[in-house]
Structure formats: C-alpha cells, structure tokens
Amino acid sequence: MATGAKYYHSCINCGGINTDTRNEKGLPCEKCLEDDHLTENVFELLKGRGLLKDYQIYWNFHQSYKMFEKFFELIFHKPMTGYQRTWARRFLLSKSFTLVAPTGVGKTTFGLVASLFSALHGKKSALVFPTISLAQQSFERLNQFKSKIQNADAIRILLFNSSMTKSEKEEFEQRFLSQDFEILIVSSQFISKRKDVLSKMFFNLVFVDDVDAILKSSKNIDTLLQMIGFSEDEIEKATERLKNKNKEDGQDTSLNTFKDKGILIVSSATAKPQGLKPLLFR
Ligand SMILES: [Zn+2]
C-alpha cells in the first residue's frame, strides 16, 4: 500500500523524487505534472509543456502493447492468457526469452501471432518447428489468422515442405534465396541443412517451437544466433563471458545485453533446455 513516502530516482518521466502514491497511479512527479489523477492525457500534457522525457519510452511501449492486445483479440475474439500477456510484454520490449509453460496455454499460437504482428510492421520472422507436419499446420493456421486482418494480404509466408514437387521446390528455392517473404516456416532439420544461407540472413524474430530437438546440435544454436544478427565473434565473446561469469560477479551475460539484434524466442517443454540455457534462460 502506498503511504505517500517519497523515493529518489523514482519519477517515471524525469527520474527525480516521486511519491509511492503517484508512482502507484502511474503518474510522474509533481514537478513534471501537477494533476493527481491519471488520465490518458499524461503524454499529451507533458509534451505540451515541453517536459516530456522518459515517459515517452513508457508511452511507446504502452501504445504497442495496446496495439498487440487488439490485434490478438481481432484474431481470436478473446483476450490473451496471463502467460501470453507476459510473453507479449517481453516480445514488445525486444527481449529474447524462453516460453516454458504447460501444453495448451498457447505457446505456438503466441509465436504465430508475434510473427504476423512483426510482418505488419515490415519485419522478417522465421518460425522453426520440430517436424514438417507441424510446420505445415502452422502455415495453414497463419493463413487463417491473416484472413481476419485488414492490410495483411500483402504478407508473404514461405513454407518449406520436403514433399513438394520439383517445380515447387525450385520456386521455394528462388523465393528463399531472394528473401521473398516476411515469414519463413521451416523444420529444425532445415536449420542444419541450410545453415550456410540462413546464417547470412537477418531476421527480426526467430521463434523456435519445441526447442529441445534443435538444441542437440551446438551448431544449430550458432545458426539461430546468427539469424538474429550475432557474428561468430560475438557468439564467442558471449560464450567467453559465461565462462568468466563467476570471476566477474554480477555481470549480465544474457543475449539481451547486446544491442541491435533480432529477438530469439524458444518454447520448451522442460524448464532447462540444454545449450542455450546459459544465454537465454537466466
Ligand atoms: Zn518528474
């Protein structure tokens, strides 16, 4: 419970002194804004007075979260689950992370929606599934979702299916190499088979469904990291940091300390997937 106590460095906008009462209401300090109840206008008021500082960051996030929420409800006609809301926040903050949750709470669904949302914002995604049939199913679901959304017609979804005819395979190859897609759907096997090409591409989002299969090979981990913009050098550095972690106490060794990278989201049935764990699962 808020008591009206003042705290240093706690104003959401200027970083100055603010009371817990105001913080609890999501209000900046009195110097930033005199009003004592929260309205949708905080952003406009601060901006109008030329006092807009860090509140902008909070506001941008808040806006994109509301957009994502609406987007989800447009497709499913129901709100996100509690798990999905948490994942949505991390995703919108551009954080790499793991989805560990029981089956049926919508892990795969979340990955599909996130890729579609990214595509609408001009971003590229890769969705990786343990089997071709799961990849195929997701391709079909994604197309269903797409049909429920305005302005989504132009989104190009490319699926790799090993049972394609020769001419289909040729068409896939051409589109794959020229990156003629916003969303690429493949199997784990594809990641190891085509690592040379994939490692040179950049994806804003890589979503790996049921990551445990793919983690059996450490080469695959490198490929996934390269797909979100890590160079071999950076991967080595990250690994090196991990080894020295105990010496340099308190240093953040997770992927999220690197700037200008894509997002890697992996779903796992076990709480501690091997290999990637130290990088992602802190
Ligand atoms: Zn302030």
PDB file of C-alpha atoms and ligand atoms in Angstrom:
ATOM      1  CA  MET A   1       0.000   0.000   0.000  1.00  0.00           C
ATOM      2  CA  ALA A   2       1.190   3.445  -0.922  1.00  0.00           C
ATOM      3  CA  THR A   3       1.844   5.704   2.081  1.00  0.00           C
ATOM      4  CA  GLY A   4       2.822   8.938   0.347  1.00  0.00           C
ATOM      5  CA  ALA A   5       6.503   8.315   1.099  1.00  0.00           C
ATOM      6  CA  LYS A   6       8.996   9.961  -1.221  1.00  0.00           C
ATOM      7  CA  TYR A   7      11.565   7.992  -3.181  1.00  0.00           C
ATOM      8  CA  TYR A   8      14.641   9.213  -5.033  1.00  0.00           C
ATOM      9  CA  HIS A   9      15.063   8.424  -8.741  1.00  0.00           C
ATOM     10  CA  SER A  10      11.533   7.122  -8.997  1.00  0.00           C
ATOM     11  CA  CYS A  11       9.749   9.579 -11.308  1.00  0.00           C
ATOM     12  CA  ILE A  12       8.822   7.687 -14.463  1.00  0.00           C
ATOM     13  CA  ASN A  13       9.495  10.800 -16.572  1.00  0.00           C
ATOM     14  CA  CYS A  14      12.359  12.852 -15.121  1.00  0.00           C
ATOM     15  CA  GLY A  15      13.960  10.285 -12.817  1.00  0.00           C
ATOM     16  CA  GLY A  16      13.639  12.642  -9.842  1.00  0.00           C
ATOM     17  CA  ILE A  17      11.911  12.296  -6.475  1.00  0.00           C
ATOM     18  CA  ASN A  18       8.373  10.960  -6.559  1.00  0.00           C
ATOM     19  CA  THR A  19       5.935   9.602  -4.004  1.00  0.00           C
ATOM     20  CA  ASP A  20       4.869   5.972  -3.953  1.00  0.00           C
ATOM     21  CA  THR A  21       1.247   7.161  -4.213  1.00  0.00           C
ATOM     22  CA  ARG A  22       1.929   8.864  -7.531  1.00  0.00           C
ATOM     23  CA  ASN A  23       4.074   6.014  -8.782  1.00  0.00           C
ATOM     24  CA  GLU A  24       1.358   3.531  -7.999  1.00  0.00           C
ATOM     25  CA  LYS A  25      -1.052   5.554 -10.117  1.00  0.00           C
ATOM     26  CA  GLY A  26       1.467   5.680 -12.953  1.00  0.00           C
ATOM     27  CA  LEU A  27       1.890   9.422 -12.521  1.00  0.00           C
ATOM     28  CA  PRO A  28       5.147  11.338 -12.907  1.00  0.00           C
ATOM     29  CA  CYS A  29       6.270  13.636 -10.056  1.00  0.00           C
ATOM     30  CA  GLU A  30       4.518  16.929  -9.238  1.00  0.00           C
ATOM     31  CA  LYS A  31       7.261  18.943 -10.919  1.00  0.00           C
ATOM     32  CA  CYS A  32       6.523  17.156 -14.189  1.00  0.00           C
ATOM     33  CA  LEU A  33       2.753  17.189 -13.814  1.00  0.00           C
ATOM     34  CA  GLU A  34       0.536  18.810 -11.191  1.00  0.00           C
ATOM     35  CA  ASP A  35      -2.535  16.633 -11.770  1.00  0.00           C
ATOM     36  CA  ASP A  36      -3.076  13.998  -9.133  1.00  0.00           C
ATOM     37  CA  HIS A  37      -5.151  11.511 -11.045  1.00  0.00           C
ATOM     38  CA  LEU A  38      -4.124   9.518 -14.070  1.00  0.00           C
ATOM     39  CA  THR A  39      -5.758  10.256 -17.380  1.00  0.00           C
ATOM     40  CA  GLU A  40      -4.965   9.152 -20.902  1.00  0.00           C
ATOM     41  CA  ASN A  41      -3.652  12.692 -21.389  1.00  0.00           C
ATOM     42  CA  VAL A  42      -0.448  12.431 -19.348  1.00  0.00           C
ATOM     43  CA  PHE A  43       1.566  12.033 -22.536  1.00  0.00           C
ATOM     44  CA  GLU A  44      -0.057  14.999 -24.285  1.00  0.00           C
ATOM     45  CA  LEU A  45       0.146  17.190 -21.173  1.00  0.00           C
ATOM     46  CA  LEU A  46       3.849  16.540 -20.695  1.00  0.00           C
ATOM     47  CA  LYS A  47       4.517  17.058 -24.368  1.00  0.00           C
ATOM     48  CA  GLY A  48       2.500  20.281 -24.426  1.00  0.00           C
ATOM     49  CA  ARG A  49       4.544  21.676 -21.543  1.00  0.00           C
ATOM     50  CA  GLY A  50       7.816  20.668 -23.105  1.00  0.00           C
ATOM     51  CA  LEU A  51       8.505  18.368 -20.139  1.00  0.00           C
ATOM     52  CA  LEU A  52       8.343  15.040 -21.938  1.00  0.00           C
ATOM     53  CA  LYS A  53      11.361  12.920 -21.050  1.00  0.00           C
ATOM     54  CA  ASP A  54      11.442   9.192 -20.228  1.00  0.00           C
ATOM     55  CA  TYR A  55       7.657   8.993 -20.186  1.00  0.00           C
ATOM     56  CA  GLN A  56       7.992   8.729 -23.961  1.00  0.00           C
ATOM     57  CA  ILE A  57       9.586   5.285 -23.624  1.00  0.00           C
ATOM     58  CA  TYR A  58       6.848   4.111 -21.298  1.00  0.00           C
ATOM     59  CA  TRP A  59       4.213   5.591 -23.616  1.00  0.00           C
ATOM     60  CA  ASN A  60       5.639   3.941 -26.747  1.00  0.00           C
ATOM     61  CA  PHE A  61       5.612   0.594 -25.007  1.00  0.00           C
ATOM     62  CA  HIS A  62       2.113   1.144 -23.682  1.00  0.00           C
ATOM     63  CA  GLN A  63       0.881   2.009 -27.182  1.00  0.00           C
ATOM     64  CA  SER A  64       2.471  -1.003 -28.839  1.00  0.00           C
ATOM     65  CA  TYR A  65       1.135  -3.273 -26.096  1.00  0.00           C
ATOM     66  CA  LYS A  66      -2.400  -1.973 -26.648  1.00  0.00           C
ATOM     67  CA  MET A  67      -1.960  -2.485 -30.373  1.00  0.00           C
ATOM     68  CA  PHE A  68      -0.785  -6.063 -29.866  1.00  0.00           C
ATOM     69  CA  GLU A  69      -3.671  -6.759 -27.492  1.00  0.00           C
ATOM     70  CA  LYS A  70      -6.223  -5.509 -30.029  1.00  0.00           C
ATOM     71  CA  PHE A  71      -4.523  -7.442 -32.789  1.00  0.00           C
ATOM     72  CA  PHE A  72      -4.768 -10.662 -30.762  1.00  0.00           C
ATOM     73  CA  GLU A  73      -8.427 -10.107 -29.932  1.00  0.00           C
ATOM     74  CA  LEU A  74      -9.239  -9.359 -33.547  1.00  0.00           C
ATOM     75  CA  ILE A  75      -7.985 -12.816 -34.500  1.00  0.00           C
ATOM     76  CA  PHE A  76      -9.291 -14.892 -31.586  1.00  0.00           C
ATOM     77  CA  HIS A  77     -12.242 -12.879 -30.246  1.00  0.00           C
ATOM     78  CA  LYS A  78     -10.929 -13.463 -26.741  1.00  0.00           C
ATOM     79  CA  PRO A  79      -8.233 -11.872 -24.577  1.00  0.00           C
ATOM     80  CA  MET A  80      -4.718 -13.241 -24.198  1.00  0.00           C
ATOM     81  CA  THR A  81      -3.990 -15.700 -21.401  1.00  0.00           C
ATOM     82  CA  GLY A  82      -1.900 -14.499 -18.461  1.00  0.00           C
ATOM     83  CA  TYR A  83       1.136 -16.297 -19.904  1.00  0.00           C
ATOM     84  CA  GLN A  84       0.589 -14.683 -23.270  1.00  0.00           C
ATOM     85  CA  ARG A  85       0.383 -11.209 -21.736  1.00  0.00           C
ATOM     86  CA  THR A  86       3.766 -11.721 -20.069  1.00  0.00           C
ATOM     87  CA  TRP A  87       5.298 -13.008 -23.300  1.00  0.00           C
ATOM     88  CA  ALA A  88       3.776 -10.113 -25.253  1.00  0.00           C
ATOM     89  CA  ARG A  89       5.457  -7.599 -22.931  1.00  0.00           C
ATOM     90  CA  ARG A  90       8.871  -9.230 -23.336  1.00  0.00           C
ATOM     91  CA  PHE A  91       8.436  -9.526 -27.083  1.00  0.00           C
ATOM     92  CA  LEU A  92       7.447  -5.859 -27.407  1.00  0.00           C
ATOM     93  CA  LEU A  93      10.469  -4.875 -25.322  1.00  0.00           C
ATOM     94  CA  SER A  94      12.595  -6.728 -27.926  1.00  0.00           C
ATOM     95  CA  LYS A  95      13.851  -9.265 -25.442  1.00  0.00           C
ATOM     96  CA  SER A  96      14.985 -12.785 -26.273  1.00  0.00           C
ATOM     97  CA  PHE A  97      13.488 -15.338 -23.916  1.00  0.00           C
ATOM     98  CA  THR A  98      12.127 -18.814 -23.440  1.00  0.00           C
ATOM     99  CA  LEU A  99       8.498 -19.860 -23.175  1.00  0.00           C
ATOM    100  CA  VAL A 100       8.184 -22.508 -20.547  1.00  0.00           C
ATOM    101  CA  ALA A 101       4.573 -23.418 -19.954  1.00  0.00           C
ATOM    102  CA  PRO A 102       2.313 -26.434 -19.985  1.00  0.00           C
ATOM    103  CA  THR A 103       0.775 -27.503 -23.291  1.00  0.00           C
ATOM    104  CA  GLY A 104      -2.447 -25.749 -24.120  1.00  0.00           C
ATOM    105  CA  VAL A 105      -1.708 -22.236 -22.881  1.00  0.00           C
ATOM    106  CA  GLY A 106      -0.913 -21.053 -26.378  1.00  0.00           C
ATOM    107  CA  LYS A 107       2.856 -21.108 -26.883  1.00  0.00           C
ATOM    108  CA  THR A 108       2.739 -21.874 -30.595  1.00  0.00           C
ATOM    109  CA  THR A 109      -0.198 -19.529 -31.106  1.00  0.00           C
ATOM    110  CA  PHE A 110       1.801 -16.763 -29.486  1.00  0.00           C
ATOM    111  CA  GLY A 111       4.718 -17.349 -31.864  1.00  0.00           C
ATOM    112  CA  LEU A 112       2.424 -17.235 -34.883  1.00  0.00           C
ATOM    113  CA  VAL A 113       0.737 -14.017 -33.776  1.00  0.00           C
ATOM    114  CA  ALA A 114       4.083 -12.389 -32.959  1.00  0.00           C
ATOM    115  CA  SER A 115       5.393 -13.168 -36.442  1.00  0.00           C
ATOM    116  CA  LEU A 116       2.256 -11.769 -38.080  1.00  0.00           C
ATOM    117  CA  PHE A 117       2.422  -8.641 -35.931  1.00  0.00           C
ATOM    118  CA  SER A 118       6.084  -8.193 -36.891  1.00  0.00           C
ATOM    119  CA  ALA A 119       5.282  -8.688 -40.585  1.00  0.00           C
ATOM    120  CA  LEU A 120       2.688  -5.919 -40.446  1.00  0.00           C
ATOM    121  CA  HIS A 121       5.452  -3.665 -39.181  1.00  0.00           C
ATOM    122  CA  GLY A 122       7.749  -4.588 -42.053  1.00  0.00           C
ATOM    123  CA  LYS A 123       9.820  -7.075 -40.090  1.00  0.00           C
ATOM    124  CA  LYS A 124      11.023 -10.547 -41.051  1.00  0.00           C
ATOM    125  CA  SER A 125      10.463 -13.685 -38.979  1.00  0.00           C
ATOM    126  CA  ALA A 126      11.478 -17.325 -39.118  1.00  0.00           C
ATOM    127  CA  LEU A 127       9.333 -19.975 -37.444  1.00  0.00           C
ATOM    128  CA  VAL A 128      11.047 -23.273 -36.717  1.00  0.00           C
ATOM    129  CA  PHE A 129       9.121 -26.468 -35.934  1.00  0.00           C
ATOM    130  CA  PRO A 130      10.336 -29.916 -34.917  1.00  0.00           C
ATOM    131  CA  THR A 131       8.509 -31.642 -37.791  1.00  0.00           C
ATOM    132  CA  ILE A 132       7.329 -30.798 -41.304  1.00  0.00           C
ATOM    133  CA  SER A 133       3.740 -31.627 -40.425  1.00  0.00           C
ATOM    134  CA  LEU A 134       3.758 -29.103 -37.568  1.00  0.00           C
ATOM    135  CA  ALA A 135       5.264 -26.561 -39.935  1.00  0.00           C
ATOM    136  CA  GLN A 136       2.503 -27.288 -42.446  1.00  0.00           C
ATOM    137  CA  GLN A 137      -0.207 -26.952 -39.774  1.00  0.00           C
ATOM    138  CA  SER A 138       1.207 -23.637 -38.614  1.00  0.00           C
ATOM    139  CA  PHE A 139       1.353 -22.395 -42.193  1.00  0.00           C
ATOM    140  CA  GLU A 140      -2.368 -23.118 -42.530  1.00  0.00           C
ATOM    141  CA  ARG A 141      -3.239 -21.511 -39.201  1.00  0.00           C
ATOM    142  CA  LEU A 142      -1.212 -18.447 -40.030  1.00  0.00           C
ATOM    143  CA  ASN A 143      -3.090 -18.041 -43.290  1.00  0.00           C
ATOM    144  CA  GLN A 144      -6.376 -18.283 -41.388  1.00  0.00           C
ATOM    145  CA  PHE A 145      -5.229 -15.560 -38.987  1.00  0.00           C
ATOM    146  CA  LYS A 146      -4.085 -13.454 -41.907  1.00  0.00           C
ATOM    147  CA  SER A 147      -7.540 -13.570 -43.495  1.00  0.00           C
ATOM    148  CA  LYS A 148      -9.022 -11.963 -40.359  1.00  0.00           C
ATOM    149  CA  ILE A 149      -6.781  -8.938 -40.517  1.00  0.00           C
ATOM    150  CA  GLN A 150      -7.015  -5.888 -42.679  1.00  0.00           C
ATOM    151  CA  ASN A 151      -3.958  -4.925 -44.711  1.00  0.00           C
ATOM    152  CA  ALA A 152      -2.478  -8.390 -44.218  1.00  0.00           C
ATOM    153  CA  ASP A 153      -2.987  -9.593 -47.786  1.00  0.00           C
ATOM    154  CA  ALA A 154       0.444  -8.466 -48.833  1.00  0.00           C
ATOM    155  CA  ILE A 155       2.212 -10.534 -46.160  1.00  0.00           C
ATOM    156  CA  ARG A 156       4.258 -13.254 -47.841  1.00  0.00           C
ATOM    157  CA  ILE A 157       4.529 -16.537 -45.983  1.00  0.00           C
ATOM    158  CA  LEU A 158       7.006 -19.087 -47.295  1.00  0.00           C
ATOM    159  CA  LEU A 159       6.820 -22.730 -46.198  1.00  0.00           C
ATOM    160  CA  PHE A 160       9.416 -25.405 -46.793  1.00  0.00           C
ATOM    161  CA  ASN A 161       7.877 -28.817 -47.272  1.00  0.00           C
ATOM    162  CA  SER A 162      10.050 -31.782 -48.224  1.00  0.00           C
ATOM    163  CA  SER A 163       7.191 -33.379 -50.179  1.00  0.00           C
ATOM    164  CA  MET A 164       6.995 -30.514 -52.650  1.00  0.00           C
ATOM    165  CA  THR A 165       7.141 -31.293 -56.375  1.00  0.00           C
ATOM    166  CA  LYS A 166      10.261 -30.446 -58.335  1.00  0.00           C
ATOM    167  CA  SER A 167       8.855 -27.194 -59.664  1.00  0.00           C
ATOM    168  CA  GLU A 168       7.531 -26.229 -56.237  1.00  0.00           C
ATOM    169  CA  LYS A 169      10.981 -26.865 -54.812  1.00  0.00           C
ATOM    170  CA  GLU A 170      12.509 -24.642 -57.453  1.00  0.00           C
ATOM    171  CA  GLU A 171      10.046 -21.902 -56.669  1.00  0.00           C
ATOM    172  CA  PHE A 172      10.767 -22.251 -52.958  1.00  0.00           C
ATOM    173  CA  GLU A 173      14.490 -22.065 -53.591  1.00  0.00           C
ATOM    174  CA  GLN A 174      14.187 -18.925 -55.627  1.00  0.00           C
ATOM    175  CA  ARG A 175      11.982 -17.186 -53.081  1.00  0.00           C
ATOM    176  CA  PHE A 176      14.121 -18.381 -50.177  1.00  0.00           C
ATOM    177  CA  LEU A 177      17.389 -17.126 -51.663  1.00  0.00           C
ATOM    178  CA  SER A 178      15.942 -13.773 -52.707  1.00  0.00           C
ATOM    179  CA  GLN A 179      14.215 -13.450 -49.290  1.00  0.00           C
ATOM    180  CA  ASP A 180      10.863 -13.061 -50.973  1.00  0.00           C
ATOM    181  CA  PHE A 181       8.911 -13.467 -47.716  1.00  0.00           C
ATOM    182  CA  GLU A 182       8.074 -11.805 -44.415  1.00  0.00           C
ATOM    183  CA  ILE A 183       7.555 -15.096 -42.620  1.00  0.00           C
ATOM    184  CA  LEU A 184       9.614 -18.209 -43.293  1.00  0.00           C
ATOM    185  CA  ILE A 185       8.302 -21.500 -41.890  1.00  0.00           C
ATOM    186  CA  VAL A 186      10.725 -24.426 -41.723  1.00  0.00           C
ATOM    187  CA  SER A 187      11.581 -27.571 -39.770  1.00  0.00           C
ATOM    188  CA  SER A 188      14.512 -27.937 -37.365  1.00  0.00           C
ATOM    189  CA  GLN A 189      16.211 -30.114 -39.962  1.00  0.00           C
ATOM    190  CA  PHE A 190      16.150 -27.221 -42.405  1.00  0.00           C
ATOM    191  CA  ILE A 191      18.180 -25.141 -39.944  1.00  0.00           C
ATOM    192  CA  SER A 192      21.102 -27.548 -40.060  1.00  0.00           C
ATOM    193  CA  LYS A 193      20.786 -28.305 -43.777  1.00  0.00           C
ATOM    194  CA  ARG A 194      20.727 -24.677 -44.871  1.00  0.00           C
ATOM    195  CA  LYS A 195      22.854 -23.104 -42.164  1.00  0.00           C
ATOM    196  CA  ASP A 196      25.224 -21.524 -44.701  1.00  0.00           C
ATOM    197  CA  VAL A 197      22.461 -19.435 -46.254  1.00  0.00           C
ATOM    198  CA  LEU A 198      20.460 -18.827 -43.056  1.00  0.00           C
ATOM    199  CA  SER A 199      23.446 -17.594 -41.060  1.00  0.00           C
ATOM    200  CA  LYS A 200      23.866 -14.765 -43.564  1.00  0.00           C
ATOM    201  CA  MET A 201      20.233 -13.662 -43.408  1.00  0.00           C
ATOM    202  CA  PHE A 202      18.790 -11.332 -40.779  1.00  0.00           C
ATOM    203  CA  PHE A 203      15.510 -11.995 -39.012  1.00  0.00           C
ATOM    204  CA  ASN A 204      13.921  -9.560 -36.580  1.00  0.00           C
ATOM    205  CA  LEU A 205      12.271 -12.534 -34.909  1.00  0.00           C
ATOM    206  CA  VAL A 206      13.195 -16.210 -34.765  1.00  0.00           C
ATOM    207  CA  PHE A 207      10.639 -18.368 -32.999  1.00  0.00           C
ATOM    208  CA  VAL A 208      11.597 -21.969 -32.246  1.00  0.00           C
ATOM    209  CA  ASP A 209       8.758 -24.251 -31.253  1.00  0.00           C
ATOM    210  CA  ASP A 210       9.803 -27.126 -29.003  1.00  0.00           C
ATOM    211  CA  VAL A 211      13.449 -26.152 -28.906  1.00  0.00           C
ATOM    212  CA  ASP A 212      14.767 -29.302 -27.237  1.00  0.00           C
ATOM    213  CA  ALA A 213      15.173 -31.217 -30.502  1.00  0.00           C
ATOM    214  CA  ILE A 214      17.156 -28.498 -32.205  1.00  0.00           C
ATOM    215  CA  LEU A 215      19.498 -27.988 -29.259  1.00  0.00           C
ATOM    216  CA  LYS A 216      21.035 -31.404 -29.676  1.00  0.00           C
ATOM    217  CA  SER A 217      23.493 -29.735 -32.018  1.00  0.00           C
ATOM    218  CA  SER A 218      25.539 -26.771 -30.823  1.00  0.00           C
ATOM    219  CA  LYS A 219      25.991 -25.753 -34.474  1.00  0.00           C
ATOM    220  CA  ASN A 220      22.237 -25.170 -34.600  1.00  0.00           C
ATOM    221  CA  ILE A 221      22.457 -22.788 -31.662  1.00  0.00           C
ATOM    222  CA  ASP A 222      25.097 -20.779 -33.510  1.00  0.00           C
ATOM    223  CA  THR A 223      22.929 -20.681 -36.627  1.00  0.00           C
ATOM    224  CA  LEU A 224      19.908 -19.431 -34.649  1.00  0.00           C
ATOM    225  CA  LEU A 225      22.025 -16.704 -33.076  1.00  0.00           C
ATOM    226  CA  GLN A 226      23.471 -15.709 -36.436  1.00  0.00           C
ATOM    227  CA  MET A 227      19.952 -15.443 -37.811  1.00  0.00           C
ATOM    228  CA  ILE A 228      19.216 -12.676 -35.284  1.00  0.00           C
ATOM    229  CA  GLY A 229      22.386 -10.823 -36.169  1.00  0.00           C
ATOM    230  CA  PHE A 230      25.136 -12.244 -33.967  1.00  0.00           C
ATOM    231  CA  SER A 231      28.523 -12.563 -35.622  1.00  0.00           C
ATOM    232  CA  GLU A 232      30.707 -15.600 -34.902  1.00  0.00           C
ATOM    233  CA  ASP A 233      32.911 -13.233 -32.964  1.00  0.00           C
ATOM    234  CA  GLU A 234      30.063 -12.066 -30.729  1.00  0.00           C
ATOM    235  CA  ILE A 235      28.910 -15.611 -30.093  1.00  0.00           C
ATOM    236  CA  GLU A 236      32.427 -16.460 -28.990  1.00  0.00           C
ATOM    237  CA  LYS A 237      32.507 -13.401 -26.741  1.00  0.00           C
ATOM    238  CA  ALA A 238      29.166 -14.282 -25.173  1.00  0.00           C
ATOM    239  CA  THR A 239      30.374 -17.816 -24.514  1.00  0.00           C
ATOM    240  CA  GLU A 240      33.628 -16.485 -23.106  1.00  0.00           C
ATOM    241  CA  ARG A 241      31.731 -14.148 -20.763  1.00  0.00           C
ATOM    242  CA  LEU A 242      29.809 -17.125 -19.489  1.00  0.00           C
ATOM    243  CA  LYS A 243      32.988 -18.976 -18.639  1.00  0.00           C
ATOM    244  CA  ASN A 244      34.285 -15.983 -16.714  1.00  0.00           C
ATOM    245  CA  LYS A 245      30.970 -15.282 -15.102  1.00  0.00           C
ATOM    246  CA  ASN A 246      31.974 -16.442 -11.664  1.00  0.00           C
ATOM    247  CA  LYS A 247      35.085 -14.264 -11.670  1.00  0.00           C
ATOM    248  CA  GLU A 248      33.261 -11.091 -12.687  1.00  0.00           C
ATOM    249  CA  ASP A 249      30.349 -11.264 -10.384  1.00  0.00           C
ATOM    250  CA  GLY A 250      27.129  -9.511 -11.235  1.00  0.00           C
ATOM    251  CA  GLN A 251      27.845  -9.138 -14.937  1.00  0.00           C
ATOM    252  CA  ASP A 252      24.835  -9.710 -17.148  1.00  0.00           C
ATOM    253  CA  THR A 253      25.728 -12.487 -19.558  1.00  0.00           C
ATOM    254  CA  SER A 254      22.400 -12.830 -21.316  1.00  0.00           C
ATOM    255  CA  LEU A 255      21.809 -12.173 -25.010  1.00  0.00           C
ATOM    256  CA  ASN A 256      19.754  -9.141 -24.136  1.00  0.00           C
ATOM    257  CA  THR A 257      22.837  -7.120 -23.257  1.00  0.00           C
ATOM    258  CA  PHE A 258      23.749  -6.981 -26.966  1.00  0.00           C
ATOM    259  CA  LYS A 259      22.282  -4.103 -28.962  1.00  0.00           C
ATOM    260  CA  ASP A 260      20.674  -4.070 -32.409  1.00  0.00           C
ATOM    261  CA  LYS A 261      19.872  -7.771 -32.529  1.00  0.00           C
ATOM    262  CA  GLY A 262      16.741  -9.603 -33.508  1.00  0.00           C
ATOM    263  CA  ILE A 263      14.635 -11.471 -30.976  1.00  0.00           C
ATOM    264  CA  LEU A 264      15.017 -15.187 -30.321  1.00  0.00           C
ATOM    265  CA  ILE A 265      12.018 -16.804 -28.659  1.00  0.00           C
ATOM    266  CA  VAL A 266      12.125 -20.509 -27.953  1.00  0.00           C
ATOM    267  CA  SER A 267       9.471 -22.717 -26.447  1.00  0.00           C
ATOM    268  CA  SER A 268      10.409 -25.673 -24.347  1.00  0.00           C
ATOM    269  CA  ALA A 269       8.691 -28.462 -22.516  1.00  0.00           C
ATOM    270  CA  THR A 270      11.453 -28.581 -19.924  1.00  0.00           C
ATOM    271  CA  ALA A 271      12.458 -25.726 -17.682  1.00  0.00           C
ATOM    272  CA  LYS A 272      16.127 -26.039 -18.535  1.00  0.00           C
ATOM    273  CA  PRO A 273      16.825 -26.618 -22.202  1.00  0.00           C
ATOM    274  CA  GLN A 274      20.459 -27.541 -22.742  1.00  0.00           C
ATOM    275  CA  GLY A 275      22.992 -25.474 -24.640  1.00  0.00           C
ATOM    276  CA  LEU A 276      21.149 -22.188 -24.977  1.00  0.00           C
ATOM    277  CA  LYS A 277      20.248 -22.176 -21.330  1.00  0.00           C
ATOM    278  CA  PRO A 278      23.078 -20.058 -20.002  1.00  0.00           C
ATOM    279  CA  LEU A 279      22.495 -17.442 -22.693  1.00  0.00           C
ATOM    280  CA  LEU A 280      18.757 -17.197 -22.598  1.00  0.00           C
ATOM    281  CA  PHE A 281      17.358 -18.771 -19.513  1.00  0.00           C
ATOM    282  CA  ARG A 282      18.705 -16.757 -16.685  1.00  0.00           C
TER     283      ARG A 282
HETATM  284 ZN    ZN B   1       9.325  14.110 -12.698  1.00  0.00          ZN
END
